[in-house]
Amino acid sequence: MIATSRLILSRRVNPHTATVRQQLQHFHQLAPQLSPNNNNNGNDSNKKDSKNDKYNTPPVQTLNKSPIVQKLWRTRDEAKRRVMGKLTMGDGEYSEVSLAAAEVLSDAKSDKYHPPADPNKGKHPSESEVGIAYPFSQDQFLLETYRNPWGEMRFGKILEDLDALAGNIAFNHVEGNPLIVTAGVDRIRVRNRPDIGADQYLSGKVTWVGSSSMEIRMKISASEDGPEWLEAYFTFVTLHPETKRAIKISPLLPETNEDRAHFELGAVKAQAKKNARKSKLQLGRPLSEQSLKIDARAAQLLEEAGTLLRMPSLADPNTMLMDQTSQSNAMVAQPQARNLHDRIFGGFLMRRAFELAFATAYMFGGDKPRFLEVDDISFDKPVDVGDLLVFKSHVLYTMPDGGNLGSYVDEHNGLPLVNIEVECWVTCPEQRKAEVSNHFYFTFALPNKKTCRRVLPANIDQARRQASRMCVDETQAEVRP
């Protein structure tokens, strides 16, 4: 818990906000004097009676989490307890942020759903904005938490932080007390390699809102106003807490040219997703043009694999079957990995999937892979404490001569690229069944290799999966620069 006090959490306040947030702006100026971590000569900030001490105890779910996850979750927990009357102004380490969150929670004192007073009242992107600093240059303990064996950034930990931050951003945008659920991760991509010894700043805000869903964009830079080296898009949906049906959320009112550009891009991506859902195979409906295109490409891939399947000794030595690249591991979901709702933290699943994908690409390419992006993470089924999780991975396809991931991603032109698919299966041995909870798609480059083997399908199911992913990646490279 020491490391959490070394991070700086901020939330920008917009002049369009209500009275409570005006109080927040004033209180933010007083926070250093009121904070229990302030090392002034007075003893008032350190005097806590036994009754308040128990309320300042952090949620047990924050234990064993990264410093940023601890801070964000403690912030949210303090807001809830303040609304319940268990904390007052100045109590708690993150009071200046919790006060703003308390306004959002003001209608959530009971389990009964309270719709917002005016569901058509819009909110500005800046009202949901949250940022947090990583003082790596000053904090050796924090630095070691995020350093990988090669002295670079440990991206699995960053994935956990992104998931936690996205939840707080979504939390700031909603009104009333709907159930906020992560629908998926659209894309996370890396522009360049950060300097692990330099301070970093993670921030984000809502960039697009539909009727019941919102898109959140986050970025990391070497300073609050510096050039970004990572961007991430998460999608959240709001549900009625009792019926679990989608409900309307506050519309978004873009303010700046950047806000409007992100909003328009979000609308384009939302329409593309809608078209993709319509083009999926459905019984009793004719095949769409996109489905026919995928089937034709799958048939071609399977034909190319014919020699490798029937006469492997005569096949191209630079090809191999998808099954030959498979890796897996299994684990029981422990309570230490649960979130504030006592289910397994999505960021934890993302980190475990990333680490397996990295190992899979490493064993396949014979070269330490360079992470470039993760795409289309789906959250199909919640994971509970005690579930038996089986992570399965394989190389889905490769681009031996390099490929186009868009101009945002630097240092990948001409490098062989490896696309890894990871599935997380919730397995129940007692009932002899298993269900997929998550799909993950990672792309790595092999920086010290001139080429790599092509991976071909062994059956029509693998061929369709491979062709479908290729089409999706090609489309995304066109949509996003």
GROMACS .gro file of C-alpha atoms in nm:
model
  481
    1MET     CA    1   0.000   0.000   0.000
    2ILE     CA    2   0.304   0.230   0.025
    3ALA     CA    3   0.324   0.269  -0.350
    4THR     CA    4  -0.030   0.398  -0.381
    5SER     CA    5   0.059   0.717  -0.200
    6ARG     CA    6   0.330   0.787  -0.456
    7LEU     CA    7   0.092   0.820  -0.747
    8ILE     CA    8  -0.082   1.141  -0.839
    9LEU     CA    9  -0.447   1.114  -0.937
   10SER     CA   10  -0.625   1.408  -1.094
   11ARG     CA   11  -0.963   1.482  -1.241
   12ARG     CA   12  -1.026   1.786  -1.456
   13VAL     CA   13  -1.329   1.997  -1.370
   14ASN     CA   14  -1.544   2.161  -1.637
   15PRO     CA   15  -1.717   2.496  -1.585
   16HIS     CA   16  -2.046   2.340  -1.703
   17THR     CA   17  -2.060   2.112  -1.397
   18ALA     CA   18  -2.294   2.133  -1.099
   19THR     CA   19  -2.243   2.286  -0.756
   20VAL     CA   20  -2.084   1.978  -0.604
   21ARG     CA   21  -1.809   1.981  -0.860
   22GLN     CA   22  -1.752   2.352  -0.791
   23GLN     CA   23  -1.697   2.248  -0.431
   24LEU     CA   24  -1.454   1.987  -0.559
   25GLN     CA   25  -1.243   2.254  -0.728
   26HIS     CA   26  -1.221   2.448  -0.402
   27PHE     CA   27  -1.152   2.134  -0.203
   28HIS     CA   28  -0.876   2.025  -0.439
   29GLN     CA   29  -0.679   2.332  -0.329
   30LEU     CA   30  -0.720   2.229   0.034
   31ALA     CA   31  -0.641   1.862  -0.022
   32PRO     CA   32  -0.267   1.883   0.065
   33GLN     CA   33  -0.354   2.029   0.407
   34LEU     CA   34  -0.635   1.783   0.471
   35SER     CA   35  -0.463   1.472   0.339
   36PRO     CA   36  -0.346   1.222   0.604
   37ASN     CA   37  -0.021   1.187   0.408
   38ASN     CA   38   0.069   1.553   0.458
   39ASN     CA   39   0.387   1.574   0.663
   40ASN     CA   40   0.329   1.913   0.828
   41ASN     CA   41   0.414   1.990   1.186
   42GLY     CA   42   0.053   1.976   1.298
   43ASN     CA   43  -0.097   1.661   1.435
   44ASP     CA   44  -0.461   1.725   1.340
   45SER     CA   45  -0.445   1.526   1.018
   46ASN     CA   46  -0.307   1.226   1.204
   47LYS     CA   47  -0.573   1.222   1.477
   48LYS     CA   48  -0.831   0.956   1.392
   49ASP     CA   49  -1.065   0.806   1.641
   50SER     CA   50  -1.121   0.433   1.638
   51LYS     CA   51  -1.459   0.469   1.470
   52ASN     CA   52  -1.316   0.650   1.166
   53ASP     CA   53  -1.012   0.423   1.144
   54LYS     CA   54  -1.218   0.128   1.030
   55TYR     CA   55  -1.374   0.338   0.752
   56ASN     CA   56  -1.028   0.439   0.626
   57THR     CA   57  -0.931   0.075   0.580
   58PRO     CA   58  -0.892   0.009   0.207
   59PRO     CA   59  -1.111  -0.255   0.041
   60VAL     CA   60  -0.955  -0.599   0.071
   61GLN     CA   61  -0.996  -0.641  -0.307
   62THR     CA   62  -0.722  -0.381  -0.364
   63LEU     CA   63  -0.457  -0.608  -0.212
   64ASN     CA   64  -0.215  -0.770  -0.457
   65LYS     CA   65  -0.314  -0.522  -0.729
   66SER     CA   66  -0.089  -0.277  -0.912
   67PRO     CA   67  -0.049   0.066  -0.750
   68ILE     CA   68  -0.278   0.244  -0.997
   69VAL     CA   69  -0.553  -0.019  -0.956
   70GLN     CA   70  -0.528   0.018  -0.579
   71LYS     CA   71  -0.562   0.394  -0.600
   72LEU     CA   72  -0.852   0.397  -0.846
   73TRP     CA   73  -1.048   0.134  -0.656
   74ARG     CA   74  -0.986   0.303  -0.322
   75THR     CA   75  -1.106   0.629  -0.474
   76ARG     CA   76  -1.432   0.470  -0.585
   77ASP     CA   77  -1.479   0.292  -0.253
   78GLU     CA   78  -1.428   0.614  -0.057
   79ALA     CA   79  -1.692   0.788  -0.271
   80LYS     CA   80  -1.946   0.518  -0.193
   81ARG     CA   81  -1.875   0.530   0.178
   82ARG     CA   82  -1.896   0.910   0.184
   83VAL     CA   83  -2.239   0.895   0.024
   84MET     CA   84  -2.344   0.645   0.290
   85GLY     CA   85  -2.240   0.897   0.555
   86LYS     CA   86  -1.938   0.702   0.677
   87LEU     CA   87  -1.682   0.963   0.572
   88THR     CA   88  -1.676   1.340   0.583
   89MET     CA   89  -1.481   1.606   0.398
   90GLY     CA   90  -1.109   1.552   0.448
   91ASP     CA   91  -1.135   1.187   0.547
   92GLY     CA   92  -0.950   0.940   0.329
   93GLU     CA   93  -0.640   0.963   0.115
   94TYR     CA   94  -0.818   1.047  -0.211
   95SER     CA   95  -1.095   1.273  -0.087
   96GLU     CA   96  -1.059   1.537  -0.359
   97VAL     CA   97  -1.148   1.280  -0.625
   98SER     CA   98  -1.401   1.091  -0.417
   99LEU     CA   99  -1.617   1.400  -0.374
  100ALA     CA  100  -1.674   1.421  -0.748
  101ALA     CA  101  -1.753   1.053  -0.766
  102ALA     CA  102  -1.995   1.092  -0.475
  103GLU     CA  103  -2.211   1.321  -0.685
  104VAL     CA  104  -2.249   1.045  -0.941
  105LEU     CA  105  -2.338   0.803  -0.663
  106SER     CA  106  -2.587   1.031  -0.495
  107ASP     CA  107  -2.880   0.832  -0.634
  108ALA     CA  108  -2.727   0.496  -0.550
  109LYS     CA  109  -2.789   0.463  -0.176
  110SER     CA  110  -3.024   0.171  -0.228
  111ASP     CA  111  -3.027  -0.126  -0.459
  112LYS     CA  112  -3.343  -0.001  -0.628
  113TYR     CA  113  -3.278   0.158  -0.965
  114HIS     CA  114  -3.322   0.536  -0.979
  115PRO     CA  115  -3.320   0.673  -1.336
  116PRO     CA  116  -3.158   1.012  -1.394
  117ALA     CA  117  -3.389   1.312  -1.360
  118ASP     CA  118  -3.321   1.419  -1.719
  119PRO     CA  119  -3.186   1.131  -1.934
  120ASN     CA  120  -3.147   1.367  -2.231
  121LYS     CA  121  -2.917   1.607  -2.047
  122GLY     CA  122  -2.577   1.589  -2.214
  123LYS     CA  123  -2.234   1.579  -2.054
  124HIS     CA  124  -1.901   1.705  -2.183
  125PRO     CA  125  -1.601   1.475  -2.237
  126SER     CA  126  -1.398   1.675  -1.986
  127GLU     CA  127  -1.646   1.586  -1.711
  128SER     CA  128  -1.541   1.222  -1.728
  129GLU     CA  129  -1.168   1.284  -1.769
  130VAL     CA  130  -0.933   1.113  -1.523
  131GLY     CA  131  -0.555   1.107  -1.518
  132ILE     CA  132  -0.288   0.944  -1.306
  133ALA     CA  133   0.090   0.985  -1.297
  134TYR     CA  134   0.365   0.725  -1.265
  135PRO     CA  135   0.666   0.894  -1.095
  136PHE     CA  136   0.912   0.627  -1.208
  137SER     CA  137   1.211   0.861  -1.182
  138GLN     CA  138   1.145   0.917  -0.811
  139ASP     CA  139   1.006   0.583  -0.697
  140GLN     CA  140   1.227   0.276  -0.726
  141PHE     CA  141   0.959   0.046  -0.584
  142LEU     CA  142   0.708   0.158  -0.846
  143LEU     CA  143   0.971   0.124  -1.118
  144GLU     CA  144   1.041  -0.237  -1.021
  145THR     CA  145   0.668  -0.316  -1.029
  146TYR     CA  146   0.648  -0.224  -1.397
  147ARG     CA  147   0.989  -0.342  -1.523
  148ASN     CA  148   1.012  -0.663  -1.728
  149PRO     CA  149   1.322  -0.890  -1.740
  150TRP     CA  150   1.473  -0.685  -2.025
  151GLY     CA  151   1.446  -0.348  -1.852
  152GLU     CA  152   1.141  -0.240  -2.053
  153MET     CA  153   0.780  -0.164  -1.971
  154ARG     CA  154   0.578  -0.463  -1.852
  155PHE     CA  155   0.273  -0.424  -2.074
  156GLY     CA  156   0.069  -0.683  -1.887
  157LYS     CA  157   0.058  -0.449  -1.587
  158ILE     CA  158  -0.040  -0.159  -1.813
  159LEU     CA  159  -0.338  -0.362  -1.939
  160GLU     CA  160  -0.459  -0.401  -1.580
  161ASP     CA  161  -0.429  -0.027  -1.522
  162LEU     CA  162  -0.618   0.057  -1.841
  163ASP     CA  163  -0.910  -0.162  -1.736
  164ALA     CA  164  -0.928   0.000  -1.393
  165LEU     CA  165  -0.903   0.354  -1.529
  166ALA     CA  166  -1.172   0.289  -1.792
  167GLY     CA  167  -1.411   0.182  -1.518
  168ASN     CA  168  -1.359   0.508  -1.328
  169ILE     CA  169  -1.409   0.713  -1.645
  170ALA     CA  170  -1.735   0.534  -1.729
  171PHE     CA  171  -1.840   0.579  -1.366
  172ASN     CA  172  -1.795   0.957  -1.398
  173HIS     CA  173  -2.013   0.985  -1.711
  174VAL     CA  174  -2.327   0.800  -1.600
  175GLU     CA  175  -2.616   0.950  -1.406
  176GLY     CA  176  -2.838   0.760  -1.166
  177ASN     CA  177  -2.716   0.417  -1.061
  178PRO     CA  178  -2.712   0.187  -1.366
  179LEU     CA  179  -2.503  -0.127  -1.388
  180ILE     CA  180  -2.186  -0.045  -1.587
  181VAL     CA  181  -2.042  -0.340  -1.778
  182THR     CA  182  -1.730  -0.371  -1.993
  183ALA     CA  183  -1.851  -0.483  -2.336
  184GLY     CA  184  -1.509  -0.517  -2.492
  185VAL     CA  185  -1.175  -0.364  -2.583
  186ASP     CA  186  -1.171  -0.224  -2.933
  187ARG     CA  187  -0.800  -0.172  -2.971
  188ILE     CA  188  -0.486  -0.100  -2.771
  189ARG     CA  189  -0.180  -0.009  -2.975
  190VAL     CA  190   0.170   0.114  -2.905
  191ARG     CA  191   0.329   0.395  -3.101
  192ASN     CA  192   0.684   0.350  -2.972
  193ARG     CA  193   0.887   0.208  -2.683
  194PRO     CA  194   0.866   0.420  -2.366
  195ASP     CA  195   1.165   0.492  -2.143
  196ILE     CA  196   1.093   0.290  -1.829
  197GLY     CA  197   1.301   0.531  -1.620
  198ALA     CA  198   1.099   0.838  -1.721
  199ASP     CA  199   0.779   0.952  -1.554
  200GLN     CA  200   0.459   0.858  -1.739
  201TYR     CA  201   0.104   0.992  -1.738
  202LEU     CA  202  -0.209   0.784  -1.807
  203SER     CA  203  -0.535   0.965  -1.883
  204GLY     CA  204  -0.865   0.915  -2.062
  205LYS     CA  205  -1.222   1.030  -2.115
  206VAL     CA  206  -1.546   0.933  -2.286
  207THR     CA  207  -1.519   1.007  -2.660
  208TRP     CA  208  -1.843   0.866  -2.805
  209VAL     CA  209  -2.185   0.773  -2.668
  210GLY     CA  210  -2.466   0.576  -2.829
  211SER     CA  211  -2.806   0.503  -2.678
  212SER     CA  212  -2.679   0.263  -2.411
  213SER     CA  213  -2.306   0.230  -2.480
  214MET     CA  214  -2.004   0.455  -2.455
  215GLU     CA  215  -1.654   0.449  -2.598
  216ILE     CA  216  -1.361   0.551  -2.380
  217ARG     CA  217  -1.025   0.655  -2.518
  218MET     CA  218  -0.714   0.645  -2.300
  219LYS     CA  219  -0.355   0.739  -2.370
  220ILE     CA  220  -0.014   0.729  -2.203
  221SER     CA  221   0.253   0.993  -2.248
  222ALA     CA  222   0.579   1.092  -2.086
  223SER     CA  223   0.407   1.399  -1.938
  224GLU     CA  224   0.054   1.529  -1.902
  225ASP     CA  225   0.080   1.734  -2.222
  226GLY     CA  226   0.351   1.533  -2.398
  227PRO     CA  227   0.317   1.317  -2.711
  228GLU     CA  228   0.137   0.990  -2.647
  229TRP     CA  229   0.299   0.651  -2.700
  230LEU     CA  230  -0.006   0.431  -2.637
  231GLU     CA  231  -0.378   0.462  -2.709
  232ALA     CA  232  -0.662   0.236  -2.599
  233TYR     CA  233  -1.034   0.216  -2.673
  234PHE     CA  234  -1.276   0.044  -2.434
  235THR     CA  235  -1.653   0.004  -2.479
  236PHE     CA  236  -1.893   0.001  -2.184
  237VAL     CA  237  -2.269  -0.057  -2.177
  238THR     CA  238  -2.520   0.048  -1.913
  239LEU     CA  239  -2.781  -0.199  -1.792
  240HIS     CA  240  -3.079  -0.185  -1.562
  241PRO     CA  241  -2.946  -0.341  -1.238
  242GLU     CA  242  -3.261  -0.547  -1.187
  243THR     CA  243  -3.373  -0.648  -1.538
  244LYS     CA  244  -3.023  -0.642  -1.694
  245ARG     CA  245  -3.170  -0.473  -2.002
  246ALA     CA  246  -2.985  -0.193  -2.179
  247ILE     CA  247  -3.085   0.156  -2.065
  248LYS     CA  248  -3.025   0.502  -2.211
  249ILE     CA  249  -2.732   0.704  -2.085
  250SER     CA  250  -2.648   1.073  -2.103
  251PRO     CA  251  -2.551   1.189  -2.453
  252LEU     CA  252  -2.205   1.334  -2.514
  253LEU     CA  253  -2.152   1.701  -2.601
  254PRO     CA  254  -1.812   1.742  -2.772
  255GLU     CA  255  -1.644   2.075  -2.697
  256THR     CA  256  -1.316   2.094  -2.887
  257ASN     CA  257  -1.212   2.001  -3.240
  258GLU     CA  258  -1.031   1.701  -3.095
  259ASP     CA  259  -1.348   1.595  -2.913
  260ARG     CA  260  -1.549   1.621  -3.234
  261ALA     CA  261  -1.291   1.422  -3.432
  262HIS     CA  262  -1.293   1.141  -3.174
  263PHE     CA  263  -1.673   1.146  -3.165
  264GLU     CA  264  -1.700   1.112  -3.544
  265LEU     CA  265  -1.445   0.829  -3.544
  266GLY     CA  266  -1.641   0.654  -3.270
  267ALA     CA  267  -1.958   0.678  -3.476
  268VAL     CA  268  -1.781   0.526  -3.779
  269LYS     CA  269  -1.648   0.237  -3.572
  270ALA     CA  270  -1.987   0.177  -3.410
  271GLN     CA  271  -2.149   0.154  -3.753
  272ALA     CA  272  -1.877  -0.083  -3.872
  273LYS     CA  273  -1.942  -0.311  -3.574
  274LYS     CA  274  -2.314  -0.304  -3.646
  275ASN     CA  275  -2.253  -0.401  -4.009
  276ALA     CA  276  -2.019  -0.681  -3.898
  277ARG     CA  277  -2.287  -0.825  -3.670
  278LYS     CA  278  -2.537  -0.821  -3.954
  279SER     CA  279  -2.296  -1.000  -4.187
  280LYS     CA  280  -2.244  -1.296  -3.953
  281LEU     CA  281  -2.379  -1.634  -4.057
  282GLN     CA  282  -2.738  -1.693  -3.947
  283LEU     CA  283  -2.957  -1.991  -4.020
  284GLY     CA  284  -3.229  -1.923  -4.273
  285ARG     CA  285  -3.065  -1.607  -4.409
  286PRO     CA  286  -2.866  -1.571  -4.732
  287LEU     CA  287  -2.492  -1.519  -4.705
  288SER     CA  288  -2.376  -1.158  -4.703
  289GLU     CA  289  -2.112  -1.030  -4.940
  290GLN     CA  290  -1.860  -1.020  -4.653
  291SER     CA  291  -1.936  -1.381  -4.556
  292LEU     CA  292  -1.889  -1.496  -4.914
  293LYS     CA  293  -1.557  -1.313  -4.927
  294ILE     CA  294  -1.440  -1.482  -4.606
  295ASP     CA  295  -1.549  -1.826  -4.729
  296ALA     CA  296  -1.361  -1.779  -5.056
  297ARG     CA  297  -1.047  -1.674  -4.871
  298ALA     CA  298  -1.081  -1.966  -4.628
  299ALA     CA  299  -1.109  -2.212  -4.916
  300GLN     CA  300  -0.793  -2.068  -5.068
  301LEU     CA  301  -0.602  -2.099  -4.740
  302LEU     CA  302  -0.714  -2.458  -4.694
  303GLU     CA  303  -0.605  -2.541  -5.049
  304GLU     CA  304  -0.260  -2.395  -4.980
  305ALA     CA  305  -0.235  -2.623  -4.675
  306GLY     CA  306  -0.316  -2.934  -4.881
  307THR     CA  307   0.043  -3.045  -4.935
  308LEU     CA  308   0.132  -2.982  -4.571
  309LEU     CA  309  -0.165  -3.196  -4.462
  310ARG     CA  310  -0.127  -3.484  -4.707
  311MET     CA  311   0.245  -3.491  -4.796
  312PRO     CA  312   0.427  -3.299  -4.520
  313SER     CA  313   0.774  -3.412  -4.632
  314LEU     CA  314   0.718  -3.239  -4.966
  315ALA     CA  315   0.561  -2.921  -4.829
  316ASP     CA  316   0.719  -2.578  -4.824
  317PRO     CA  317   0.959  -2.577  -4.525
  318ASN     CA  318   0.857  -2.216  -4.454
  319THR     CA  319   0.502  -2.323  -4.365
  320MET     CA  320   0.354  -2.501  -4.067
  321LEU     CA  321   0.010  -2.594  -3.935
  322MET     CA  322  -0.172  -2.380  -3.680
  323ASP     CA  323  -0.200  -2.672  -3.436
  324GLN     CA  324   0.180  -2.692  -3.416
  325THR     CA  325   0.197  -2.346  -3.261
  326SER     CA  326  -0.047  -2.410  -2.974
  327GLN     CA  327   0.029  -2.336  -2.608
  328SER     CA  328  -0.192  -2.348  -2.299
  329ASN     CA  329  -0.200  -2.314  -1.923
  330ALA     CA  330  -0.461  -2.366  -1.652
  331MET     CA  331  -0.530  -2.206  -1.317
  332VAL     CA  332  -0.798  -2.170  -1.051
  333ALA     CA  333  -0.928  -1.813  -1.018
  334GLN     CA  334  -0.817  -1.707  -0.670
  335PRO     CA  335  -0.997  -1.451  -0.449
  336GLN     CA  336  -0.693  -1.221  -0.463
  337ALA     CA  337  -0.777  -1.153  -0.831
  338ARG     CA  338  -1.134  -1.036  -0.770
  339ASN     CA  339  -1.266  -0.687  -0.837
  340LEU     CA  340  -1.487  -0.461  -0.625
  341HIS     CA  341  -1.791  -0.667  -0.729
  342ASP     CA  342  -1.622  -0.989  -0.611
  343ARG     CA  343  -1.581  -1.128  -0.962
  344ILE     CA  344  -1.249  -1.182  -1.135
  345PHE     CA  345  -1.090  -0.856  -1.247
  346GLY     CA  346  -1.095  -0.817  -1.625
  347GLY     CA  347  -0.750  -0.659  -1.619
  348PHE     CA  348  -0.612  -0.972  -1.455
  349LEU     CA  349  -0.750  -1.186  -1.740
  350MET     CA  350  -0.601  -0.947  -1.994
  351ARG     CA  351  -0.258  -0.968  -1.830
  352ARG     CA  352  -0.262  -1.349  -1.816
  353ALA     CA  353  -0.368  -1.367  -2.181
  354PHE     CA  354  -0.095  -1.123  -2.281
  355GLU     CA  355   0.175  -1.319  -2.102
  356LEU     CA  356   0.068  -1.643  -2.273
  357ALA     CA  357   0.049  -1.468  -2.611
  358PHE     CA  358   0.399  -1.325  -2.560
  359ALA     CA  359   0.538  -1.670  -2.477
  360THR     CA  360   0.361  -1.821  -2.779
  361ALA     CA  361   0.509  -1.563  -3.016
  362TYR     CA  362   0.852  -1.605  -2.854
  363MET     CA  363   0.853  -1.983  -2.901
  364PHE     CA  364   0.723  -1.953  -3.257
  365GLY     CA  365   0.957  -1.681  -3.383
  366GLY     CA  366   1.276  -1.762  -3.195
  367ASP     CA  367   1.313  -1.391  -3.121
  368LYS     CA  368   1.197  -1.176  -2.830
  369PRO     CA  369   0.874  -1.035  -2.973
  370ARG     CA  370   0.784  -0.666  -2.969
  371PHE     CA  371   0.426  -0.598  -2.866
  372LEU     CA  372   0.239  -0.374  -3.111
  373GLU     CA  373  -0.133  -0.404  -3.041
  374VAL     CA  374  -0.417  -0.600  -2.889
  375ASP     CA  375  -0.748  -0.605  -3.068
  376ASP     CA  376  -1.110  -0.707  -3.020
  377ILE     CA  377  -1.109  -0.836  -2.662
  378SER     CA  378  -1.455  -0.973  -2.590
  379PHE     CA  379  -1.611  -1.027  -2.248
  380ASP     CA  380  -1.862  -1.301  -2.326
  381LYS     CA  381  -1.904  -1.451  -1.980
  382PRO     CA  382  -1.817  -1.329  -1.629
  383VAL     CA  383  -1.553  -1.521  -1.438
  384ASP     CA  384  -1.612  -1.603  -1.071
  385VAL     CA  385  -1.376  -1.681  -0.787
  386GLY     CA  386  -1.301  -2.053  -0.785
  387ASP     CA  387  -1.356  -2.105  -1.160
  388LEU     CA  388  -1.107  -2.331  -1.334
  389LEU     CA  389  -0.961  -2.124  -1.617
  390VAL     CA  390  -0.787  -2.273  -1.918
  391PHE     CA  391  -0.603  -2.029  -2.145
  392LYS     CA  392  -0.536  -2.160  -2.497
  393SER     CA  393  -0.328  -1.982  -2.756
  394HIS     CA  394  -0.194  -2.034  -3.107
  395VAL     CA  395  -0.051  -1.835  -3.392
  396LEU     CA  396  -0.356  -1.742  -3.595
  397TYR     CA  397  -0.168  -1.607  -3.895
  398THR     CA  398   0.159  -1.436  -3.984
  399MET     CA  399   0.281  -1.172  -4.226
  400PRO     CA  400   0.640  -1.283  -4.302
  401ASP     CA  401   0.716  -0.974  -4.511
  402GLY     CA  402   0.547  -0.727  -4.281
  403GLY     CA  403   0.206  -0.560  -4.295
  404ASN     CA  404   0.013  -0.239  -4.243
  405LEU     CA  405  -0.109  -0.166  -3.890
  406GLY     CA  406  -0.173   0.200  -3.966
  407SER     CA  407   0.055   0.501  -3.937
  408TYR     CA  408   0.004   0.528  -3.560
  409VAL     CA  409   0.218   0.220  -3.488
  410ASP     CA  410   0.585   0.299  -3.548
  411GLU     CA  411   0.877   0.064  -3.607
  412HIS     CA  412   0.687  -0.219  -3.771
  413ASN     CA  413   0.728  -0.162  -4.145
  414GLY     CA  414   0.908  -0.452  -4.306
  415LEU     CA  415   0.922  -0.657  -3.986
  416PRO     CA  416   0.761  -1.003  -3.979
  417LEU     CA  417   0.433  -0.983  -3.785
  418VAL     CA  418   0.272  -1.257  -3.575
  419ASN     CA  419  -0.098  -1.253  -3.482
  420ILE     CA  420  -0.181  -1.457  -3.170
  421GLU     CA  421  -0.530  -1.569  -3.070
  422VAL     CA  422  -0.595  -1.648  -2.703
  423GLU     CA  423  -0.913  -1.796  -2.561
  424CYS     CA  424  -1.004  -1.814  -2.194
  425TRP     CA  425  -1.227  -2.112  -2.111
  426VAL     CA  426  -1.426  -2.139  -1.788
  427THR     CA  427  -1.414  -2.513  -1.725
  428CYS     CA  428  -1.636  -2.716  -1.492
  429PRO     CA  429  -1.503  -3.073  -1.454
  430GLU     CA  430  -1.796  -3.178  -1.233
  431GLN     CA  431  -2.043  -3.099  -1.510
  432ARG     CA  432  -1.801  -3.193  -1.789
  433LYS     CA  433  -1.851  -2.869  -1.977
  434ALA     CA  434  -1.655  -2.557  -2.070
  435GLU     CA  435  -1.750  -2.214  -2.202
  436VAL     CA  436  -1.541  -1.940  -2.360
  437SER     CA  437  -1.535  -1.627  -2.144
  438ASN     CA  438  -1.294  -1.413  -2.346
  439HIS     CA  439  -1.126  -1.385  -2.686
  440PHE     CA  440  -0.801  -1.190  -2.727
  441TYR     CA  441  -0.605  -1.100  -3.041
  442PHE     CA  442  -0.246  -0.979  -3.004
  443THR     CA  443  -0.002  -0.865  -3.272
  444PHE     CA  444   0.374  -0.885  -3.222
  445ALA     CA  445   0.672  -0.800  -3.442
  446LEU     CA  446   0.993  -1.002  -3.461
  447PRO     CA  447   1.247  -0.716  -3.459
  448ASN     CA  448   1.561  -0.923  -3.524
  449LYS     CA  449   1.419  -1.153  -3.793
  450LYS     CA  450   1.397  -1.091  -4.166
  451THR     CA  451   1.107  -1.331  -4.210
  452CYS     CA  452   0.909  -1.607  -4.039
  453ARG     CA  453   0.706  -1.913  -4.130
  454ARG     CA  454   0.355  -1.891  -4.272
  455VAL     CA  455   0.089  -2.058  -4.058
  456LEU     CA  456  -0.182  -2.251  -4.242
  457PRO     CA  457  -0.512  -2.405  -4.125
  458ALA     CA  458  -0.566  -2.778  -4.074
  459ASN     CA  459  -0.945  -2.770  -4.122
  460ILE     CA  460  -1.225  -2.549  -4.249
  461ASP     CA  461  -1.302  -2.408  -3.903
  462GLN     CA  462  -0.943  -2.284  -3.864
  463ALA     CA  463  -0.947  -2.154  -4.221
  464ARG     CA  464  -1.262  -1.947  -4.161
  465ARG     CA  465  -1.125  -1.816  -3.832
  466GLN     CA  466  -0.800  -1.718  -3.999
  467ALA     CA  467  -0.968  -1.555  -4.301
  468SER     CA  468  -1.214  -1.366  -4.081
  469ARG     CA  469  -0.938  -1.221  -3.866
  470MET     CA  470  -0.736  -1.116  -4.170
  471CYS     CA  471  -1.037  -0.929  -4.310
  472VAL     CA  472  -1.104  -0.756  -3.977
  473ASP     CA  473  -0.741  -0.642  -3.941
  474GLU     CA  474  -0.730  -0.512  -4.298
  475THR     CA  475  -1.052  -0.315  -4.244
  476GLN     CA  476  -0.927  -0.161  -3.921
  477ALA     CA  477  -0.603  -0.048  -4.084
  478GLU     CA  478  -0.820   0.149  -4.327
  479VAL     CA  479  -1.052   0.298  -4.063
  480ARG     CA  480  -0.781   0.412  -3.823
  481PRO     CA  481  -0.475   0.601  -3.945
   0.00000   0.00000   0.00000
